[in-house]
């Protein structure tokens, strides 16, 4: 089954404790992206990747890191999480170069930073 | 900065009625997409419309695009309870496709 898998689905942690949210897709898609969703603000793009070893900043990249060492994986790293990073996070992938093909979304990761 | 802005923010209609929501954007685009999100779940793609297209249909969905007004509309005909969800438009500004901006969404509630 074609899917985008995020882990964990839920995480409660404390300020400053490094964490990684994994994202994996099994559709051989070139494009992958991370978004955060906050009430009243819609989805905002954090980082995206056009291909292996190619990443770029979205609208809200501060406090986040990403890597794309393999085509299928695109982890989101919070080196020193802070409470303002409490949010619902989505990973997505697309066969195109971004908005020229449909994106497939994961089920989301709800992060709470205390 | 917001590229896509949907309106209304929320919409409640009776089952069987048609629902229309709009998206406005600020700069030139190549493509515009509409997505649906059921509460707290991942987004699901509905329709992609390219800048040289004016209208597109998919089942009960009809999307229009007016590049001169920088706006798009999503019409859901004969609404059903299962259409209750939030709807988002997505664009990529300046003729690029890589950096994607979503609007804040329209929350649609279908009343039985």
GROMACS .gro file of N, CA, C and O in nm, chain A residues 35-44 88 90 99 103 105, chain B residues 2-10 21-24 31-49 61 63 72-74 76 83-91 100-108:
model
  284
   35UNK      N    1   0.548   2.000   0.736
   35UNK     CA    2   0.460   2.112   0.769
   35UNK      C    3   0.427   2.105   0.918
   35UNK      O    4   0.425   1.998   0.976
   36UNK      N    5   0.396   2.220   0.972
   36UNK     CA    6   0.337   2.224   1.103
   36UNK      C    7   0.200   2.290   1.093
   36UNK      O    8   0.179   2.379   1.008
   37UNK      N    9   0.108   2.243   1.175
   37UNK     CA   10  -0.027   2.297   1.171
   37UNK      C   11  -0.064   2.347   1.310
   37UNK      O   12  -0.062   2.271   1.407
   38UNK      N   13  -0.099   2.472   1.318
   38UNK     CA   14  -0.139   2.535   1.443
   38UNK      C   15  -0.275   2.598   1.426
   38UNK      O   16  -0.308   2.649   1.317
   39UNK      N   17  -0.356   2.599   1.533
   39UNK     CA   18  -0.492   2.653   1.523
   39UNK      C   19  -0.490   2.796   1.470
   39UNK      O   20  -0.414   2.881   1.517
   40UNK      N   21  -0.574   2.821   1.371
   40UNK     CA   22  -0.586   2.955   1.315
   40UNK      C   23  -0.477   2.994   1.218
   40UNK      O   24  -0.483   3.100   1.156
   41UNK      N   25  -0.376   2.908   1.203
   41UNK     CA   26  -0.264   2.944   1.114
   41UNK      C   27  -0.252   2.851   0.993
   41UNK      O   28  -0.167   2.872   0.908
   42UNK      N   29  -0.334   2.749   0.987
   42UNK     CA   30  -0.325   2.659   0.873
   42UNK      C   31  -0.197   2.578   0.876
   42UNK      O   32  -0.133   2.561   0.980
   43UNK      N   33  -0.156   2.528   0.762
   43UNK     CA   34  -0.031   2.452   0.750
   43UNK      C   35   0.078   2.546   0.703
   43UNK      O   36   0.059   2.622   0.608
   44UNK      N   37   0.192   2.536   0.766
   44UNK     CA   38   0.307   2.615   0.724
   44UNK      C   39   0.425   2.521   0.696
   44UNK      O   40   0.454   2.433   0.776
   88UNK      N   41   0.111   2.020   1.563
   88UNK     CA   42   0.081   1.899   1.487
   88UNK      C   43   0.165   1.904   1.360
   88UNK      O   44   0.157   2.000   1.283
   90UNK      N   45   0.312   1.737   0.996
   90UNK     CA   46   0.281   1.647   0.886
   90UNK      C   47   0.399   1.638   0.790
   90UNK      O   48   0.461   1.739   0.756
   99UNK      N   49   0.432   2.152  -0.602
   99UNK     CA   50   0.290   2.176  -0.620
   99UNK      C   51   0.240   2.140  -0.761
   99UNK      O   52   0.126   2.172  -0.795
  103UNK      N   53   0.027   1.593  -0.336
  103UNK     CA   54   0.109   1.546  -0.224
  103UNK      C   55   0.031   1.438  -0.148
  103UNK      O   56  -0.091   1.448  -0.132
  105UNK      N   57   0.005   1.272   0.222
  105UNK     CA   58   0.037   1.311   0.359
  105UNK      C   59   0.039   1.192   0.454
  105UNK      O   60  -0.039   1.096   0.438
  116UNK      N   61   0.103   3.496   0.375
  116UNK     CA   62   0.000   3.408   0.324
  116UNK      C   63  -0.014   3.425   0.175
  116UNK      O   64  -0.034   3.535   0.125
  117UNK      N   65   0.000   3.317   0.102
  117UNK     CA   66  -0.024   3.321  -0.041
  117UNK      C   67  -0.170   3.291  -0.069
  117UNK      O   68  -0.237   3.362  -0.142
  118UNK      N   69  -0.219   3.180  -0.011
  118UNK     CA   70  -0.357   3.143  -0.030
  118UNK      C   71  -0.441   3.177   0.091
  118UNK      O   72  -0.401   3.152   0.204
  119UNK      N   73  -0.556   3.235   0.069
  119UNK     CA   74  -0.648   3.267   0.178
  119UNK      C   75  -0.784   3.217   0.139
  119UNK      O   76  -0.839   3.256   0.037
  120UNK      N   77  -0.839   3.126   0.224
  120UNK     CA   78  -0.971   3.077   0.193
  120UNK      C   79  -1.078   3.161   0.262
  120UNK      O   80  -1.056   3.217   0.370
  121UNK      N   81  -1.195   3.164   0.200
  121UNK     CA   82  -1.310   3.220   0.271
  121UNK      C   83  -1.434   3.147   0.223
  121UNK      O   84  -1.436   3.098   0.111
  122UNK      N   85  -1.535   3.128   0.307
  122UNK     CA   86  -1.534   3.177   0.445
  122UNK      C   87  -1.443   3.091   0.534
  122UNK      O   88  -1.396   2.987   0.492
  123UNK      N   89  -1.421   3.135   0.656
  123UNK     CA   90  -1.343   3.055   0.750
  123UNK      C   91  -1.423   2.934   0.793
  123UNK      O   92  -1.365   2.828   0.820
  124UNK      N   93  -1.554   2.949   0.804
  124UNK     CA   94  -1.640   2.839   0.845
  124UNK      C   95  -1.771   2.849   0.770
  124UNK      O   96  -1.817   2.958   0.736
  135UNK      N   97  -1.657   2.736  -0.150
  135UNK     CA   98  -1.552   2.804  -0.075
  135UNK      C   99  -1.451   2.861  -0.174
  135UNK      O  100  -1.436   2.809  -0.285
  136UNK      N  101  -1.388   2.966  -0.132
  136UNK     CA  102  -1.302   3.042  -0.221
  136UNK      C  103  -1.160   3.051  -0.168
  136UNK      O  104  -1.136   3.043  -0.048
  137UNK      N  105  -1.068   3.069  -0.261
  137UNK     CA  106  -0.927   3.084  -0.227
  137UNK      C  107  -0.871   3.200  -0.309
  137UNK      O  108  -0.890   3.204  -0.431
  138UNK      N  109  -0.805   3.293  -0.241
  138UNK     CA  110  -0.740   3.401  -0.314
  138UNK      C  111  -0.589   3.392  -0.289
  138UNK      O  112  -0.546   3.346  -0.183
  145UNK      N  113   0.024   2.622  -1.057
  145UNK     CA  114  -0.081   2.525  -1.022
  145UNK      C  115  -0.146   2.564  -0.891
  145UNK      O  116  -0.084   2.629  -0.807
  146UNK      N  117  -0.268   2.519  -0.872
  146UNK     CA  118  -0.337   2.538  -0.745
  146UNK      C  119  -0.403   2.406  -0.710
  146UNK      O  120  -0.459   2.339  -0.798
  147UNK      N  121  -0.390   2.368  -0.585
  147UNK     CA  122  -0.448   2.240  -0.543
  147UNK      C  123  -0.544   2.262  -0.427
  147UNK      O  124  -0.529   2.354  -0.347
  148UNK      N  125  -0.643   2.174  -0.420
  148UNK     CA  126  -0.735   2.172  -0.308
  148UNK      C  127  -0.719   2.039  -0.233
  148UNK      O  128  -0.706   1.933  -0.296
  149UNK      N  129  -0.720   2.051  -0.099
  149UNK     CA  130  -0.707   1.935  -0.014
  149UNK      C  131  -0.820   1.936   0.090
  149UNK      O  132  -0.871   2.042   0.127
  150UNK      N  133  -0.851   1.818   0.139
  150UNK     CA  134  -0.948   1.803   0.248
  150UNK      C  135  -0.877   1.743   0.369
  150UNK      O  136  -0.789   1.657   0.354
  151UNK      N  137  -0.918   1.787   0.487
  151UNK     CA  138  -0.864   1.731   0.609
  151UNK      C  139  -0.978   1.700   0.705
  151UNK      O  140  -1.050   1.789   0.748
  152UNK      N  141  -0.991   1.573   0.738
  152UNK     CA  142  -1.083   1.535   0.844
  152UNK      C  143  -1.012   1.559   0.977
  152UNK      O  144  -0.890   1.549   0.987
  153UNK      N  145  -1.089   1.587   1.078
  153UNK     CA  146  -1.037   1.638   1.204
  153UNK      C  147  -0.910   1.569   1.250
  153UNK      O  148  -0.910   1.450   1.281
  154UNK      N  149  -0.799   1.644   1.254
  154UNK     CA  150  -0.674   1.593   1.308
  154UNK      C  151  -0.602   1.492   1.221
  154UNK      O  152  -0.498   1.440   1.259
  155UNK      N  153  -0.656   1.462   1.105
  155UNK     CA  154  -0.593   1.363   1.017
  155UNK      C  155  -0.506   1.430   0.912
  155UNK      O  156  -0.501   1.551   0.900
  156UNK      N  157  -0.436   1.347   0.834
  156UNK     CA  158  -0.356   1.400   0.725
  156UNK      C  159  -0.444   1.453   0.613
  156UNK      O  160  -0.559   1.415   0.598
  157UNK      N  161  -0.386   1.543   0.534
  157UNK     CA  162  -0.463   1.600   0.423
  157UNK      C  163  -0.476   1.500   0.309
  157UNK      O  164  -0.384   1.420   0.284
  158UNK      N  165  -0.587   1.511   0.241
  158UNK     CA  166  -0.614   1.425   0.126
  158UNK      C  167  -0.632   1.513   0.004
  158UNK      O  168  -0.708   1.610   0.007
  159UNK      N  169  -0.562   1.479  -0.103
  159UNK     CA  170  -0.568   1.560  -0.225
  159UNK      C  171  -0.705   1.544  -0.293
  159UNK      O  172  -0.759   1.433  -0.304
  160UNK      N  173  -0.760   1.657  -0.339
  160UNK     CA  174  -0.887   1.656  -0.410
  160UNK      C  175  -0.868   1.682  -0.559
  160UNK      O  176  -0.903   1.600  -0.643
  161UNK      N  177  -0.818   1.800  -0.591
  161UNK     CA  178  -0.806   1.840  -0.732
  161UNK      C  179  -0.684   1.930  -0.749
  161UNK      O  180  -0.654   2.013  -0.664
  162UNK      N  181  -0.616   1.913  -0.861
  162UNK     CA  182  -0.509   2.004  -0.904
  162UNK      C  183  -0.559   2.074  -1.030
  162UNK      O  184  -0.606   2.008  -1.123
  163UNK      N  185  -0.547   2.205  -1.033
  163UNK     CA  186  -0.584   2.282  -1.153
  163UNK      C  187  -0.463   2.365  -1.194
  163UNK      O  188  -0.397   2.427  -1.110
  175UNK      N  189  -1.725   1.739  -0.715
  175UNK     CA  190  -1.641   1.857  -0.696
  175UNK      C  191  -1.621   1.931  -0.827
  175UNK      O  192  -1.601   1.870  -0.932
  177UNK      N  193  -1.395   2.275  -0.950
  177UNK     CA  194  -1.299   2.379  -0.916
  177UNK      C  195  -1.286   2.474  -1.033
  177UNK      O  196  -1.278   2.432  -1.148
  186UNK      N  197  -0.964   3.116  -0.680
  186UNK     CA  198  -1.017   2.985  -0.716
  186UNK      C  199  -1.136   2.956  -0.627
  186UNK      O  200  -1.144   3.006  -0.515
  187UNK      N  201  -1.227   2.875  -0.678
  187UNK     CA  202  -1.338   2.833  -0.594
  187UNK      C  203  -1.355   2.683  -0.603
  187UNK      O  204  -1.324   2.621  -0.705
  188UNK      N  205  -1.400   2.625  -0.492
  188UNK     CA  206  -1.430   2.482  -0.484
  188UNK      C  207  -1.578   2.470  -0.454
  188UNK      O  208  -1.626   2.523  -0.353
  190UNK      N  209  -1.882   2.199  -0.388
  190UNK     CA  210  -1.922   2.062  -0.358
  190UNK      C  211  -2.073   2.056  -0.376
  190UNK      O  212  -2.148   2.125  -0.306
  197UNK      N  213  -1.885   1.492   0.399
  197UNK     CA  214  -1.808   1.606   0.347
  197UNK      C  215  -1.765   1.700   0.459
  197UNK      O  216  -1.688   1.794   0.434
  198UNK      N  217  -1.815   1.679   0.580
  198UNK     CA  218  -1.774   1.762   0.694
  198UNK      C  219  -1.624   1.747   0.714
  198UNK      O  220  -1.573   1.637   0.737
  199UNK      N  221  -1.552   1.858   0.700
  199UNK     CA  222  -1.406   1.855   0.703
  199UNK      C  223  -1.356   1.999   0.688
  199UNK      O  224  -1.436   2.091   0.670
  200UNK      N  225  -1.225   2.014   0.693
  200UNK     CA  226  -1.164   2.143   0.657
  200UNK      C  227  -1.105   2.130   0.517
  200UNK      O  228  -1.053   2.025   0.480
  201UNK      N  229  -1.115   2.238   0.442
  201UNK     CA  230  -1.069   2.239   0.304
  201UNK      C  231  -0.963   2.348   0.287
  201UNK      O  232  -0.981   2.461   0.333
  202UNK      N  233  -0.853   2.310   0.223
  202UNK     CA  234  -0.739   2.401   0.207
  202UNK      C  235  -0.700   2.412   0.061
  202UNK      O  236  -0.704   2.313  -0.013
  203UNK      N  237  -0.660   2.532   0.023
  203UNK     CA  238  -0.597   2.548  -0.108
  203UNK      C  239  -0.446   2.560  -0.088
  203UNK      O  240  -0.400   2.603   0.018
  204UNK      N  241  -0.372   2.516  -0.188
  204UNK     CA  242  -0.226   2.521  -0.182
  204UNK      C  243  -0.172   2.580  -0.311
  204UNK      O  244  -0.215   2.541  -0.420
  205UNK      N  245  -0.083   2.674  -0.297
  205UNK     CA  246  -0.018   2.735  -0.413
  205UNK      C  247   0.131   2.743  -0.388
  205UNK      O  248   0.179   2.720  -0.277
  214UNK      N  249   0.573   2.558  -0.102
  214UNK     CA  250   0.427   2.550  -0.106
  214UNK      C  251   0.367   2.623   0.012
  214UNK      O  252   0.415   2.611   0.125
  215UNK      N  253   0.262   2.697  -0.016
  215UNK     CA  254   0.192   2.772   0.088
  215UNK      C  255   0.045   2.730   0.089
  215UNK      O  256  -0.021   2.732  -0.015
  216UNK      N  257  -0.001   2.693   0.208
  216UNK     CA  258  -0.140   2.658   0.227
  216UNK      C  259  -0.215   2.775   0.287
  216UNK      O  260  -0.160   2.852   0.365
  217UNK      N  261  -0.342   2.786   0.252
  217UNK     CA  262  -0.427   2.883   0.320
  217UNK      C  263  -0.465   2.830   0.457
  217UNK      O  264  -0.428   2.720   0.497
  218UNK      N  265  -0.541   2.913   0.530
  218UNK     CA  266  -0.581   2.874   0.666
  218UNK      C  267  -0.700   2.780   0.668
  218UNK      O  268  -0.733   2.723   0.772
  219UNK      N  269  -0.765   2.764   0.555
  219UNK     CA  270  -0.870   2.665   0.545
  219UNK      C  271  -1.010   2.715   0.570
  219UNK      O  272  -1.032   2.818   0.635
  220UNK      N  273  -1.105   2.640   0.515
  220UNK     CA  274  -1.248   2.662   0.542
  220UNK      C  275  -1.300   2.538   0.614
  220UNK      O  276  -1.284   2.426   0.564
  221UNK      N  277  -1.362   2.560   0.730
  221UNK     CA  278  -1.422   2.447   0.804
  221UNK      C  279  -1.566   2.432   0.758
  221UNK      O  280  -1.646   2.522   0.777
  222UNK      N  281  -1.594   2.320   0.698
  222UNK     CA  282  -1.728   2.293   0.645
  222UNK      C  283  -1.800   2.194   0.736
  222UNK      O  284  -1.746   2.087   0.768
   0.00000   0.00000   0.00000
